mmCIF file with all atom_site columns, C-alpha atoms in Angstrom:
data_model
loop_
_atom_site.group_PDB
_atom_site.id
_atom_site.type_symbol
_atom_site.label_atom_id
_atom_site.label_alt_id
_atom_site.label_comp_id
_atom_site.label_asym_id
_atom_site.label_entity_id
_atom_site.label_seq_id
_atom_site.pdbx_PDB_ins_code
_atom_site.Cartn_x
_atom_site.Cartn_y
_atom_site.Cartn_z
_atom_site.occupancy
_atom_site.B_iso_or_equiv
_atom_site.pdbx_formal_charge
_atom_site.auth_seq_id
_atom_site.auth_comp_id
_atom_site.auth_asym_id
_atom_site.auth_atom_id
_atom_site.pdbx_PDB_model_num
ATOM 1   C CA . MET A 1 1   ? 0.000  0.000  0.000   1.00 51.00 ? 1   MET A CA 1
ATOM 2   C CA . ALA A 1 2   ? 1.423  3.379  -1.014  1.00 53.00 ? 2   ALA A CA 1
ATOM 3   C CA . SER A 1 3   ? 1.724  6.135  1.540   1.00 52.00 ? 3   SER A CA 1
ATOM 4   C CA . PHE A 1 4   ? 1.785  9.834  0.924   1.00 48.00 ? 4   PHE A CA 1
ATOM 5   C CA . SER A 1 5   ? 2.224  12.827 3.087   1.00 51.00 ? 5   SER A CA 1
ATOM 6   C CA . PRO A 1 6   ? -0.684 15.165 3.277   1.00 53.00 ? 6   PRO A CA 1
ATOM 7   C CA . ILE A 1 7   ? -0.359 18.670 1.841   1.00 54.00 ? 7   ILE A CA 1
ATOM 8   C CA . PHE A 1 8   ? -1.842 20.033 4.997   1.00 52.00 ? 8   PHE A CA 1
ATOM 9   C CA . SER A 1 9   ? 0.064  19.606 8.208   1.00 57.00 ? 9   SER A CA 1
ATOM 10  C CA . PRO A 1 10  ? -0.612 21.120 11.626  1.00 60.00 ? 10  PRO A CA 1
ATOM 11  C CA . SER A 1 11  ? 2.509  23.310 11.401  1.00 63.00 ? 11  SER A CA 1
ATOM 12  C CA . LEU A 1 12  ? 1.542  24.848 8.032   1.00 60.00 ? 12  LEU A CA 1
ATOM 13  C CA . PRO A 1 13  ? -1.067 27.297 9.459   1.00 65.00 ? 13  PRO A CA 1
ATOM 14  C CA . ILE A 1 14  ? 1.456  28.476 12.059  1.00 67.00 ? 14  ILE A CA 1
ATOM 15  C CA . LEU A 1 15  ? 4.104  29.065 9.383   1.00 61.00 ? 15  LEU A CA 1
ATOM 16  C CA . PHE A 1 16  ? 1.575  30.881 7.198   1.00 62.00 ? 16  PHE A CA 1
ATOM 17  C CA . LEU A 1 17  ? 0.515  33.077 10.149  1.00 59.00 ? 17  LEU A CA 1
ATOM 18  C CA . LEU A 1 18  ? 4.155  33.938 10.938  1.00 59.00 ? 18  LEU A CA 1
ATOM 19  C CA . LEU A 1 19  ? 4.792  34.930 7.323   1.00 60.00 ? 19  LEU A CA 1
ATOM 20  C CA . LEU A 1 20  ? 1.718  37.173 7.332   1.00 61.00 ? 20  LEU A CA 1
ATOM 21  C CA . LEU A 1 21  ? 2.831  38.852 10.554  1.00 62.00 ? 21  LEU A CA 1
ATOM 22  C CA . LEU A 1 22  ? 6.391  39.403 9.320   1.00 63.00 ? 22  LEU A CA 1
ATOM 23  C CA . ALA A 1 23  ? 5.508  40.628 5.823   1.00 59.00 ? 23  ALA A CA 1
ATOM 24  C CA . PRO A 1 24  ? 4.252  44.107 6.814   1.00 54.00 ? 24  PRO A CA 1
ATOM 25  C CA . SER A 1 25  ? 7.283  44.826 8.973   1.00 50.00 ? 25  SER A CA 1
ATOM 26  C CA . ILE A 1 26  ? 9.637  43.736 6.214   1.00 48.00 ? 26  ILE A CA 1
ATOM 27  C CA . ALA A 1 27  ? 7.849  45.902 3.634   1.00 48.00 ? 27  ALA A CA 1
ATOM 28  C CA . GLU A 1 28  ? 7.743  48.979 5.895   1.00 54.00 ? 28  GLU A CA 1
ATOM 29  C CA . ASP A 1 29  ? 11.220 48.698 7.406   1.00 54.00 ? 29  ASP A CA 1
ATOM 30  C CA . GLY A 1 30  ? 13.178 51.812 6.444   1.00 57.00 ? 30  GLY A CA 1
ATOM 31  C CA . PHE A 1 31  ? 10.478 53.087 4.133   1.00 62.00 ? 31  PHE A CA 1
ATOM 32  C CA . GLU A 1 32  ? 8.480  55.343 6.436   1.00 66.00 ? 32  GLU A CA 1
ATOM 33  C CA . MET A 1 33  ? 7.597  58.390 4.375   1.00 76.00 ? 33  MET A CA 1
ATOM 34  C CA . GLY A 1 34  ? 6.169  60.799 6.917   1.00 80.00 ? 34  GLY A CA 1
ATOM 35  C CA . GLU A 1 35  ? 5.270  64.375 6.056   1.00 89.00 ? 35  GLU A CA 1
ATOM 36  C CA . GLU A 1 36  ? 7.271  66.208 3.396   1.00 91.00 ? 36  GLU A CA 1
ATOM 37  C CA . MET A 1 37  ? 9.334  69.109 4.706   1.00 94.00 ? 37  MET A CA 1
ATOM 38  C CA . LYS A 1 38  ? 11.119 72.045 3.104   1.00 97.00 ? 38  LYS A CA 1
ATOM 39  C CA . THR A 1 39  ? 14.598 72.978 4.322   1.00 98.00 ? 39  THR A CA 1
ATOM 40  C CA . HIS A 1 40  ? 16.906 75.831 3.338   1.00 98.00 ? 40  HIS A CA 1
ATOM 41  C CA . LEU A 1 41  ? 20.581 75.432 4.254   1.00 98.00 ? 41  LEU A CA 1
ATOM 42  C CA . HIS A 1 42  ? 23.209 78.158 4.014   1.00 98.00 ? 42  HIS A CA 1
ATOM 43  C CA . PHE A 1 43  ? 26.943 77.500 4.408   1.00 98.00 ? 43  PHE A CA 1
ATOM 44  C CA . PHE A 1 44  ? 30.369 78.102 2.879   1.00 98.00 ? 44  PHE A CA 1
ATOM 45  C CA . PHE A 1 45  ? 32.410 75.526 0.963   1.00 97.00 ? 45  PHE A CA 1
ATOM 46  C CA . HIS A 1 46  ? 36.227 75.794 1.259   1.00 98.00 ? 46  HIS A CA 1
ATOM 47  C CA . ASP A 1 47  ? 38.048 74.241 -1.721  1.00 98.00 ? 47  ASP A CA 1
ATOM 48  C CA . ILE A 1 48  ? 41.749 74.247 -0.826  1.00 98.00 ? 48  ILE A CA 1
ATOM 49  C CA . VAL A 1 49  ? 43.915 72.884 -3.658  1.00 97.00 ? 49  VAL A CA 1
ATOM 50  C CA . THR A 1 50  ? 47.321 74.251 -2.555  1.00 96.00 ? 50  THR A CA 1
ATOM 51  C CA . GLY A 1 51  ? 49.233 74.826 0.655   1.00 94.00 ? 51  GLY A CA 1
ATOM 52  C CA . PRO A 1 52  ? 50.200 72.537 3.521   1.00 95.00 ? 52  PRO A CA 1
ATOM 53  C CA . SER A 1 53  ? 46.737 70.961 3.998   1.00 95.00 ? 53  SER A CA 1
ATOM 54  C CA . PRO A 1 54  ? 44.851 70.673 0.689   1.00 98.00 ? 54  PRO A CA 1
ATOM 55  C CA . THR A 1 55  ? 41.268 69.421 0.868   1.00 98.00 ? 55  THR A CA 1
ATOM 56  C CA . ALA A 1 56  ? 41.011 68.752 -2.880  1.00 98.00 ? 56  ALA A CA 1
ATOM 57  C CA . MET A 1 57  ? 43.554 67.162 -5.201  1.00 97.00 ? 57  MET A CA 1
ATOM 58  C CA . ARG A 1 58  ? 43.819 65.940 -8.753  1.00 97.00 ? 58  ARG A CA 1
ATOM 59  C CA . VAL A 1 59  ? 43.612 62.142 -8.936  1.00 98.00 ? 59  VAL A CA 1
ATOM 60  C CA . ALA A 1 60  ? 43.299 61.582 -12.695 1.00 98.00 ? 60  ALA A CA 1
ATOM 61  C CA . GLU A 1 61  ? 43.707 63.308 -16.040 1.00 97.00 ? 61  GLU A CA 1
ATOM 62  C CA . SER A 1 62  ? 43.328 62.611 -19.750 1.00 96.00 ? 62  SER A CA 1
ATOM 63  C CA . LYS A 1 63  ? 46.096 62.491 -22.336 1.00 96.00 ? 63  LYS A CA 1
ATOM 64  C CA . ILE A 1 64  ? 45.267 66.074 -23.330 1.00 97.00 ? 64  ILE A CA 1
ATOM 65  C CA . THR A 1 65  ? 44.645 67.651 -19.896 1.00 97.00 ? 65  THR A CA 1
ATOM 66  C CA . ASN A 1 66  ? 48.007 69.409 -19.657 1.00 96.00 ? 66  ASN A CA 1
ATOM 67  C CA . THR A 1 67  ? 47.798 70.833 -23.202 1.00 97.00 ? 67  THR A CA 1
ATOM 68  C CA . SER A 1 68  ? 44.060 71.587 -23.172 1.00 97.00 ? 68  SER A CA 1
ATOM 69  C CA . PRO A 1 69  ? 43.143 75.278 -22.746 1.00 96.00 ? 69  PRO A CA 1
ATOM 70  C CA . THR A 1 70  ? 40.274 74.169 -20.476 1.00 97.00 ? 70  THR A CA 1
ATOM 71  C CA . GLY A 1 71  ? 42.096 71.480 -18.472 1.00 96.00 ? 71  GLY A CA 1
ATOM 72  C CA . PHE A 1 72  ? 39.678 68.946 -19.969 1.00 98.00 ? 72  PHE A CA 1
ATOM 73  C CA . GLY A 1 73  ? 39.776 65.560 -18.311 1.00 97.00 ? 73  GLY A CA 1
ATOM 74  C CA . ALA A 1 74  ? 41.195 66.533 -14.913 1.00 98.00 ? 74  ALA A CA 1
ATOM 75  C CA . VAL A 1 75  ? 39.407 64.771 -12.046 1.00 98.00 ? 75  VAL A CA 1
ATOM 76  C CA . VAL A 1 76  ? 39.690 66.159 -8.519  1.00 98.00 ? 76  VAL A CA 1
ATOM 77  C CA . MET A 1 77  ? 38.651 64.345 -5.328  1.00 98.00 ? 77  MET A CA 1
ATOM 78  C CA . MET A 1 78  ? 37.569 66.538 -2.443  1.00 98.00 ? 78  MET A CA 1
ATOM 79  C CA . ASP A 1 79  ? 36.808 66.485 1.235   1.00 98.00 ? 79  ASP A CA 1
ATOM 80  C CA . ASP A 1 80  ? 36.131 70.204 1.588   1.00 98.00 ? 80  ASP A CA 1
ATOM 81  C CA . PRO A 1 81  ? 34.953 71.696 4.884   1.00 98.00 ? 81  PRO A CA 1
ATOM 82  C CA . LEU A 1 82  ? 31.526 73.328 5.033   1.00 98.00 ? 82  LEU A CA 1
ATOM 83  C CA . THR A 1 83  ? 31.381 76.191 7.524   1.00 98.00 ? 83  THR A CA 1
ATOM 84  C CA . GLU A 1 84  ? 28.839 78.617 8.971   1.00 98.00 ? 84  GLU A CA 1
ATOM 85  C CA . GLY A 1 85  ? 30.765 81.652 7.742   1.00 98.00 ? 85  GLY A CA 1
ATOM 86  C CA . PRO A 1 86  ? 33.311 82.404 5.015   1.00 98.00 ? 86  PRO A CA 1
ATOM 87  C CA . GLU A 1 87  ? 36.300 82.528 7.379   1.00 98.00 ? 87  GLU A CA 1
ATOM 88  C CA . SER A 1 88  ? 38.549 79.457 7.443   1.00 94.00 ? 88  SER A CA 1
ATOM 89  C CA . ASP A 1 89  ? 38.212 79.239 11.239  1.00 96.00 ? 89  ASP A CA 1
ATOM 90  C CA . SER A 1 90  ? 34.404 79.431 11.151  1.00 98.00 ? 90  SER A CA 1
ATOM 91  C CA . LYS A 1 91  ? 32.462 76.582 12.784  1.00 98.00 ? 91  LYS A CA 1
ATOM 92  C CA . ILE A 1 92  ? 32.455 73.392 10.656  1.00 98.00 ? 92  ILE A CA 1
ATOM 93  C CA . VAL A 1 93  ? 28.955 72.098 9.903   1.00 98.00 ? 93  VAL A CA 1
ATOM 94  C CA . GLY A 1 94  ? 29.919 69.380 7.421   1.00 98.00 ? 94  GLY A CA 1
ATOM 95  C CA . HIS A 1 95  ? 32.070 68.252 4.519   1.00 98.00 ? 95  HIS A CA 1
ATOM 96  C CA . ALA A 1 96  ? 31.614 68.225 0.739   1.00 98.00 ? 96  ALA A CA 1
ATOM 97  C CA . GLN A 1 97  ? 32.911 64.788 -0.170  1.00 98.00 ? 97  GLN A CA 1
ATOM 98  C CA . GLY A 1 98  ? 33.100 63.660 -3.760  1.00 98.00 ? 98  GLY A CA 1
ATOM 99  C CA . MET A 1 99  ? 34.677 64.788 -6.979  1.00 98.00 ? 99  MET A CA 1
ATOM 100 C CA . TYR A 1 100 ? 34.611 67.337 -9.721  1.00 98.00 ? 100 TYR A CA 1
ATOM 101 C CA . ALA A 1 101 ? 35.928 67.035 -13.239 1.00 98.00 ? 101 ALA A CA 1
ATOM 102 C CA . LEU A 1 102 ? 36.745 69.593 -15.909 1.00 97.00 ? 102 LEU A CA 1
ATOM 103 C CA . ALA A 1 103 ? 34.172 68.510 -18.453 1.00 97.00 ? 103 ALA A CA 1
ATOM 104 C CA . SER A 1 104 ? 34.313 70.965 -21.373 1.00 97.00 ? 104 SER A CA 1
ATOM 105 C CA . LEU A 1 105 ? 36.646 70.844 -24.331 1.00 96.00 ? 105 LEU A CA 1
ATOM 106 C CA . ASP A 1 106 ? 35.775 74.414 -25.380 1.00 96.00 ? 106 ASP A CA 1
ATOM 107 C CA . GLU A 1 107 ? 34.772 76.430 -22.298 1.00 95.00 ? 107 GLU A CA 1
ATOM 108 C CA . VAL A 1 108 ? 36.925 77.226 -19.267 1.00 94.00 ? 108 VAL A CA 1
ATOM 109 C CA . GLY A 1 109 ? 35.522 76.480 -15.818 1.00 94.00 ? 109 GLY A CA 1
ATOM 110 C CA . HIS A 1 110 ? 32.736 74.019 -16.584 1.00 96.00 ? 110 HIS A CA 1
ATOM 111 C CA . LEU A 1 111 ? 32.787 71.262 -14.017 1.00 97.00 ? 111 LEU A CA 1
ATOM 112 C CA . LEU A 1 112 ? 30.824 68.099 -13.481 1.00 98.00 ? 112 LEU A CA 1
ATOM 113 C CA . MET A 1 113 ? 30.154 68.002 -9.714  1.00 98.00 ? 113 MET A CA 1
ATOM 114 C CA . ALA A 1 114 ? 29.282 64.779 -7.896  1.00 98.00 ? 114 ALA A CA 1
ATOM 115 C CA . MET A 1 115 ? 29.290 65.266 -4.145  1.00 98.00 ? 115 MET A CA 1
ATOM 116 C CA . ASN A 1 116 ? 27.696 64.382 -0.860  1.00 98.00 ? 116 ASN A CA 1
ATOM 117 C CA . LEU A 1 117 ? 27.176 67.212 1.569   1.00 98.00 ? 117 LEU A CA 1
ATOM 118 C CA . ALA A 1 118 ? 27.773 65.287 4.806   1.00 98.00 ? 118 ALA A CA 1
ATOM 119 C CA . PHE A 1 119 ? 26.609 67.194 7.872   1.00 98.00 ? 119 PHE A CA 1
ATOM 120 C CA . VAL A 1 120 ? 28.389 66.804 11.224  1.00 98.00 ? 120 VAL A CA 1
ATOM 121 C CA . ASP A 1 121 ? 26.621 69.337 13.429  1.00 95.00 ? 121 ASP A CA 1
ATOM 122 C CA . GLY A 1 122 ? 23.191 70.259 14.741  1.00 95.00 ? 122 GLY A CA 1
ATOM 123 C CA . GLU A 1 123 ? 19.889 68.678 13.844  1.00 95.00 ? 123 GLU A CA 1
ATOM 124 C CA . PHE A 1 124 ? 21.239 67.294 10.535  1.00 97.00 ? 124 PHE A CA 1
ATOM 125 C CA . ASN A 1 125 ? 24.306 65.592 12.067  1.00 98.00 ? 125 ASN A CA 1
ATOM 126 C CA . GLY A 1 126 ? 24.847 62.282 10.242  1.00 98.00 ? 126 GLY A CA 1
ATOM 127 C CA . SER A 1 127 ? 22.607 63.207 7.299   1.00 98.00 ? 127 SER A CA 1
ATOM 128 C CA . THR A 1 128 ? 23.690 63.828 3.709   1.00 98.00 ? 128 THR A CA 1
ATOM 129 C CA . ILE A 1 129 ? 22.472 65.638 0.611   1.00 98.00 ? 129 ILE A CA 1
ATOM 130 C CA . THR A 1 130 ? 23.679 64.433 -2.784  1.00 98.00 ? 130 THR A CA 1
ATOM 131 C CA . VAL A 1 131 ? 24.344 67.017 -5.508  1.00 98.00 ? 131 VAL A CA 1
ATOM 132 C CA . MET A 1 132 ? 25.218 66.145 -9.082  1.00 98.00 ? 132 MET A CA 1
ATOM 133 C CA . GLY A 1 133 ? 25.337 68.508 -12.016 1.00 98.00 ? 133 GLY A CA 1
ATOM 134 C CA . ARG A 1 134 ? 27.117 71.180 -14.016 1.00 98.00 ? 134 ARG A CA 1
ATOM 135 C CA . ASN A 1 135 ? 28.974 73.904 -12.153 1.00 98.00 ? 135 ASN A CA 1
ATOM 136 C CA . SER A 1 136 ? 30.032 76.778 -14.414 1.00 97.00 ? 136 SER A CA 1
ATOM 137 C CA . VAL A 1 137 ? 32.414 78.339 -11.893 1.00 94.00 ? 137 VAL A CA 1
ATOM 138 C CA . PHE A 1 138 ? 32.775 81.716 -13.606 1.00 94.00 ? 138 PHE A CA 1
ATOM 139 C CA . ASN A 1 139 ? 29.010 82.395 -13.605 1.00 97.00 ? 139 ASN A CA 1
ATOM 140 C CA . ASP A 1 140 ? 27.816 84.639 -10.780 1.00 97.00 ? 140 ASP A CA 1
ATOM 141 C CA . VAL A 1 141 ? 25.268 82.034 -9.645  1.00 98.00 ? 141 VAL A CA 1
ATOM 142 C CA . ARG A 1 142 ? 25.309 78.340 -10.491 1.00 98.00 ? 142 ARG A CA 1
ATOM 143 C CA . GLU A 1 143 ? 22.367 76.000 -9.996  1.00 98.00 ? 143 GLU A CA 1
ATOM 144 C CA . MET A 1 144 ? 22.903 72.274 -9.470  1.00 98.00 ? 144 MET A CA 1
ATOM 145 C CA . PRO A 1 145 ? 20.281 69.611 -8.786  1.00 98.00 ? 145 PRO A CA 1
ATOM 146 C CA . VAL A 1 146 ? 19.890 67.818 -5.467  1.00 98.00 ? 146 VAL A CA 1
ATOM 147 C CA . VAL A 1 147 ? 19.360 64.190 -6.486  1.00 98.00 ? 147 VAL A CA 1
ATOM 148 C CA . GLY A 1 148 ? 18.992 62.460 -3.131  1.00 97.00 ? 148 GLY A CA 1
ATOM 149 C CA . GLY A 1 149 ? 19.982 62.246 0.477   1.00 97.00 ? 149 GLY A CA 1
ATOM 150 C CA . SER A 1 150 ? 20.095 60.147 3.608   1.00 96.00 ? 150 SER A CA 1
ATOM 151 C CA . GLY A 1 151 ? 19.116 60.414 7.265   1.00 95.00 ? 151 GLY A CA 1
ATOM 152 C CA . LYS A 1 152 ? 16.949 63.505 7.795   1.00 95.00 ? 152 LYS A CA 1
ATOM 153 C CA . PHE A 1 153 ? 17.219 64.155 4.035   1.00 96.00 ? 153 PHE A CA 1
ATOM 154 C CA . ARG A 1 154 ? 15.852 60.802 2.877   1.00 92.00 ? 154 ARG A CA 1
ATOM 155 C CA . PHE A 1 155 ? 14.132 61.168 -0.517  1.00 93.00 ? 155 PHE A CA 1
ATOM 156 C CA . ALA A 1 156 ? 15.620 64.661 -0.914  1.00 96.00 ? 156 ALA A CA 1
ATOM 157 C CA . ARG A 1 157 ? 15.115 66.617 -4.097  1.00 97.00 ? 157 ARG A CA 1
ATOM 158 C CA . GLY A 1 158 ? 15.749 70.247 -4.840  1.00 98.00 ? 158 GLY A CA 1
ATOM 159 C CA . TYR A 1 159 ? 18.577 72.485 -5.921  1.00 98.00 ? 159 TYR A CA 1
ATOM 160 C CA . ALA A 1 160 ? 21.780 74.111 -4.741  1.00 98.00 ? 160 ALA A CA 1
ATOM 161 C CA . LEU A 1 161 ? 22.801 77.652 -5.633  1.00 98.00 ? 161 LEU A CA 1
ATOM 162 C CA . ALA A 1 162 ? 26.540 78.373 -5.541  1.00 98.00 ? 162 ALA A CA 1
ATOM 163 C CA . ARG A 1 163 ? 28.163 81.822 -5.557  1.00 98.00 ? 163 ARG A CA 1
ATOM 164 C CA . THR A 1 164 ? 31.918 82.346 -5.450  1.00 98.00 ? 164 THR A CA 1
ATOM 165 C CA . HIS A 1 165 ? 32.761 84.305 -2.320  1.00 98.00 ? 165 HIS A CA 1
ATOM 166 C CA . THR A 1 166 ? 36.526 84.420 -2.920  1.00 98.00 ? 166 THR A CA 1
ATOM 167 C CA . LEU A 1 167 ? 38.817 82.905 -5.549  1.00 96.00 ? 167 LEU A CA 1
ATOM 168 C CA . GLU A 1 168 ? 42.592 83.186 -5.412  1.00 96.00 ? 168 GLU A CA 1
ATOM 169 C CA . MET A 1 169 ? 43.564 83.072 -9.090  1.00 91.00 ? 169 MET A CA 1
ATOM 170 C CA . LEU A 1 170 ? 47.228 82.231 -8.331  1.00 94.00 ? 170 LEU A CA 1
ATOM 171 C CA . THR A 1 171 ? 46.480 79.259 -6.064  1.00 95.00 ? 171 THR A CA 1
ATOM 172 C CA . GLY A 1 172 ? 43.035 78.135 -7.211  1.00 93.00 ? 172 GLY A CA 1
ATOM 173 C CA . ASN A 1 173 ? 41.807 78.104 -3.600  1.00 97.00 ? 173 ASN A CA 1
ATOM 174 C CA . ALA A 1 174 ? 38.184 79.181 -3.326  1.00 97.00 ? 174 ALA A CA 1
ATOM 175 C CA . VAL A 1 175 ? 35.417 79.848 -0.830  1.00 98.00 ? 175 VAL A CA 1
ATOM 176 C CA . VAL A 1 176 ? 31.951 79.304 -2.280  1.00 98.00 ? 176 VAL A CA 1
ATOM 177 C CA . GLU A 1 177 ? 28.684 80.356 -0.669  1.00 98.00 ? 177 GLU A CA 1
ATOM 178 C CA . TYR A 1 178 ? 25.928 77.742 -0.938  1.00 98.00 ? 178 TYR A CA 1
ATOM 179 C CA . ASP A 1 179 ? 22.185 78.007 -0.522  1.00 98.00 ? 179 ASP A CA 1
ATOM 180 C CA . VAL A 1 180 ? 20.565 74.573 -0.713  1.00 98.00 ? 180 VAL A CA 1
ATOM 181 C CA . TYR A 1 181 ? 16.788 74.159 -0.945  1.00 98.00 ? 181 TYR A CA 1
ATOM 182 C CA . VAL A 1 182 ? 15.429 70.654 -0.418  1.00 98.00 ? 182 VAL A CA 1
ATOM 183 C CA . LEU A 1 183 ? 12.140 68.853 -0.096  1.00 97.00 ? 183 LEU A CA 1
ATOM 184 C CA . HIS A 1 184 ? 12.509 65.697 1.993   1.00 95.00 ? 184 HIS A CA 1
ATOM 185 C CA . HIS A 1 185 ? 10.686 63.329 4.329   1.00 88.00 ? 185 HIS A CA 1
#
Protein backbone atom coordinates (compact mmCIF):
# COMPACT_ATOMS: atom_id res chain seq x y z
CA MET A 1 0.00 0.00 0.00
CA ALA A 2 1.42 3.38 -1.01
CA SER A 3 1.72 6.14 1.54
CA PHE A 4 1.79 9.83 0.92
CA SER A 5 2.22 12.83 3.09
CA PRO A 6 -0.68 15.17 3.28
CA ILE A 7 -0.36 18.67 1.84
CA PHE A 8 -1.84 20.03 5.00
CA SER A 9 0.06 19.61 8.21
CA PRO A 10 -0.61 21.12 11.63
CA SER A 11 2.51 23.31 11.40
CA LEU A 12 1.54 24.85 8.03
CA PRO A 13 -1.07 27.30 9.46
CA ILE A 14 1.46 28.48 12.06
CA LEU A 15 4.10 29.07 9.38
CA PHE A 16 1.57 30.88 7.20
CA LEU A 17 0.52 33.08 10.15
CA LEU A 18 4.16 33.94 10.94
CA LEU A 19 4.79 34.93 7.32
CA LEU A 20 1.72 37.17 7.33
CA LEU A 21 2.83 38.85 10.55
CA LEU A 22 6.39 39.40 9.32
CA ALA A 23 5.51 40.63 5.82
CA PRO A 24 4.25 44.11 6.81
CA SER A 25 7.28 44.83 8.97
CA ILE A 26 9.64 43.74 6.21
CA ALA A 27 7.85 45.90 3.63
CA GLU A 28 7.74 48.98 5.90
CA ASP A 29 11.22 48.70 7.41
CA GLY A 30 13.18 51.81 6.44
CA PHE A 31 10.48 53.09 4.13
CA GLU A 32 8.48 55.34 6.44
CA MET A 33 7.60 58.39 4.37
CA GLY A 34 6.17 60.80 6.92
CA GLU A 35 5.27 64.37 6.06
CA GLU A 36 7.27 66.21 3.40
CA MET A 37 9.33 69.11 4.71
CA LYS A 38 11.12 72.04 3.10
CA THR A 39 14.60 72.98 4.32
CA HIS A 40 16.91 75.83 3.34
CA LEU A 41 20.58 75.43 4.25
CA HIS A 42 23.21 78.16 4.01
CA PHE A 43 26.94 77.50 4.41
CA PHE A 44 30.37 78.10 2.88
CA PHE A 45 32.41 75.53 0.96
CA HIS A 46 36.23 75.79 1.26
CA ASP A 47 38.05 74.24 -1.72
CA ILE A 48 41.75 74.25 -0.83
CA VAL A 49 43.92 72.88 -3.66
CA THR A 50 47.32 74.25 -2.55
CA GLY A 51 49.23 74.83 0.66
CA PRO A 52 50.20 72.54 3.52
CA SER A 53 46.74 70.96 4.00
CA PRO A 54 44.85 70.67 0.69
CA THR A 55 41.27 69.42 0.87
CA ALA A 56 41.01 68.75 -2.88
CA MET A 57 43.55 67.16 -5.20
CA ARG A 58 43.82 65.94 -8.75
CA VAL A 59 43.61 62.14 -8.94
CA ALA A 60 43.30 61.58 -12.69
CA GLU A 61 43.71 63.31 -16.04
CA SER A 62 43.33 62.61 -19.75
CA LYS A 63 46.10 62.49 -22.34
CA ILE A 64 45.27 66.07 -23.33
CA THR A 65 44.65 67.65 -19.90
CA ASN A 66 48.01 69.41 -19.66
CA THR A 67 47.80 70.83 -23.20
CA SER A 68 44.06 71.59 -23.17
CA PRO A 69 43.14 75.28 -22.75
CA THR A 70 40.27 74.17 -20.48
CA GLY A 71 42.10 71.48 -18.47
CA PHE A 72 39.68 68.95 -19.97
CA GLY A 73 39.78 65.56 -18.31
CA ALA A 74 41.20 66.53 -14.91
CA VAL A 75 39.41 64.77 -12.05
CA VAL A 76 39.69 66.16 -8.52
CA MET A 77 38.65 64.35 -5.33
CA MET A 78 37.57 66.54 -2.44
CA ASP A 79 36.81 66.48 1.24
CA ASP A 80 36.13 70.20 1.59
CA PRO A 81 34.95 71.70 4.88
CA LEU A 82 31.53 73.33 5.03
CA THR A 83 31.38 76.19 7.52
CA GLU A 84 28.84 78.62 8.97
CA GLY A 85 30.77 81.65 7.74
CA PRO A 86 33.31 82.40 5.01
CA GLU A 87 36.30 82.53 7.38
CA SER A 88 38.55 79.46 7.44
CA ASP A 89 38.21 79.24 11.24
CA SER A 90 34.40 79.43 11.15
CA LYS A 91 32.46 76.58 12.78
CA ILE A 92 32.46 73.39 10.66
CA VAL A 93 28.95 72.10 9.90
CA GLY A 94 29.92 69.38 7.42
CA HIS A 95 32.07 68.25 4.52
CA ALA A 96 31.61 68.22 0.74
CA GLN A 97 32.91 64.79 -0.17
CA GLY A 98 33.10 63.66 -3.76
CA MET A 99 34.68 64.79 -6.98
CA TYR A 100 34.61 67.34 -9.72
CA ALA A 101 35.93 67.04 -13.24
CA LEU A 102 36.75 69.59 -15.91
CA ALA A 103 34.17 68.51 -18.45
CA SER A 104 34.31 70.96 -21.37
CA LEU A 105 36.65 70.84 -24.33
CA ASP A 106 35.78 74.41 -25.38
CA GLU A 107 34.77 76.43 -22.30
CA VAL A 108 36.93 77.23 -19.27
CA GLY A 109 35.52 76.48 -15.82
CA HIS A 110 32.74 74.02 -16.58
CA LEU A 111 32.79 71.26 -14.02
CA LEU A 112 30.82 68.10 -13.48
CA MET A 113 30.15 68.00 -9.71
CA ALA A 114 29.28 64.78 -7.90
CA MET A 115 29.29 65.27 -4.15
CA ASN A 116 27.70 64.38 -0.86
CA LEU A 117 27.18 67.21 1.57
CA ALA A 118 27.77 65.29 4.81
CA PHE A 119 26.61 67.19 7.87
CA VAL A 120 28.39 66.80 11.22
CA ASP A 121 26.62 69.34 13.43
CA GLY A 122 23.19 70.26 14.74
CA GLU A 123 19.89 68.68 13.84
CA PHE A 124 21.24 67.29 10.54
CA ASN A 125 24.31 65.59 12.07
CA GLY A 126 24.85 62.28 10.24
CA SER A 127 22.61 63.21 7.30
CA THR A 128 23.69 63.83 3.71
CA ILE A 129 22.47 65.64 0.61
CA THR A 130 23.68 64.43 -2.78
CA VAL A 131 24.34 67.02 -5.51
CA MET A 132 25.22 66.14 -9.08
CA GLY A 133 25.34 68.51 -12.02
CA ARG A 134 27.12 71.18 -14.02
CA ASN A 135 28.97 73.90 -12.15
CA SER A 136 30.03 76.78 -14.41
CA VAL A 137 32.41 78.34 -11.89
CA PHE A 138 32.78 81.72 -13.61
CA ASN A 139 29.01 82.39 -13.60
CA ASP A 140 27.82 84.64 -10.78
CA VAL A 141 25.27 82.03 -9.64
CA ARG A 142 25.31 78.34 -10.49
CA GLU A 143 22.37 76.00 -10.00
CA MET A 144 22.90 72.27 -9.47
CA PRO A 145 20.28 69.61 -8.79
CA VAL A 146 19.89 67.82 -5.47
CA VAL A 147 19.36 64.19 -6.49
CA GLY A 148 18.99 62.46 -3.13
CA GLY A 149 19.98 62.25 0.48
CA SER A 150 20.09 60.15 3.61
CA GLY A 151 19.12 60.41 7.26
CA LYS A 152 16.95 63.50 7.80
CA PHE A 153 17.22 64.16 4.03
CA ARG A 154 15.85 60.80 2.88
CA PHE A 155 14.13 61.17 -0.52
CA ALA A 156 15.62 64.66 -0.91
CA ARG A 157 15.12 66.62 -4.10
CA GLY A 158 15.75 70.25 -4.84
CA TYR A 159 18.58 72.49 -5.92
CA ALA A 160 21.78 74.11 -4.74
CA LEU A 161 22.80 77.65 -5.63
CA ALA A 162 26.54 78.37 -5.54
CA ARG A 163 28.16 81.82 -5.56
CA THR A 164 31.92 82.35 -5.45
CA HIS A 165 32.76 84.30 -2.32
CA THR A 166 36.53 84.42 -2.92
CA LEU A 167 38.82 82.91 -5.55
CA GLU A 168 42.59 83.19 -5.41
CA MET A 169 43.56 83.07 -9.09
CA LEU A 170 47.23 82.23 -8.33
CA THR A 171 46.48 79.26 -6.06
CA GLY A 172 43.04 78.13 -7.21
CA ASN A 173 41.81 78.10 -3.60
CA ALA A 174 38.18 79.18 -3.33
CA VAL A 175 35.42 79.85 -0.83
CA VAL A 176 31.95 79.30 -2.28
CA GLU A 177 28.68 80.36 -0.67
CA TYR A 178 25.93 77.74 -0.94
CA ASP A 179 22.19 78.01 -0.52
CA VAL A 180 20.56 74.57 -0.71
CA TYR A 181 16.79 74.16 -0.95
CA VAL A 182 15.43 70.65 -0.42
CA LEU A 183 12.14 68.85 -0.10
CA HIS A 184 12.51 65.70 1.99
CA HIS A 185 10.69 63.33 4.33
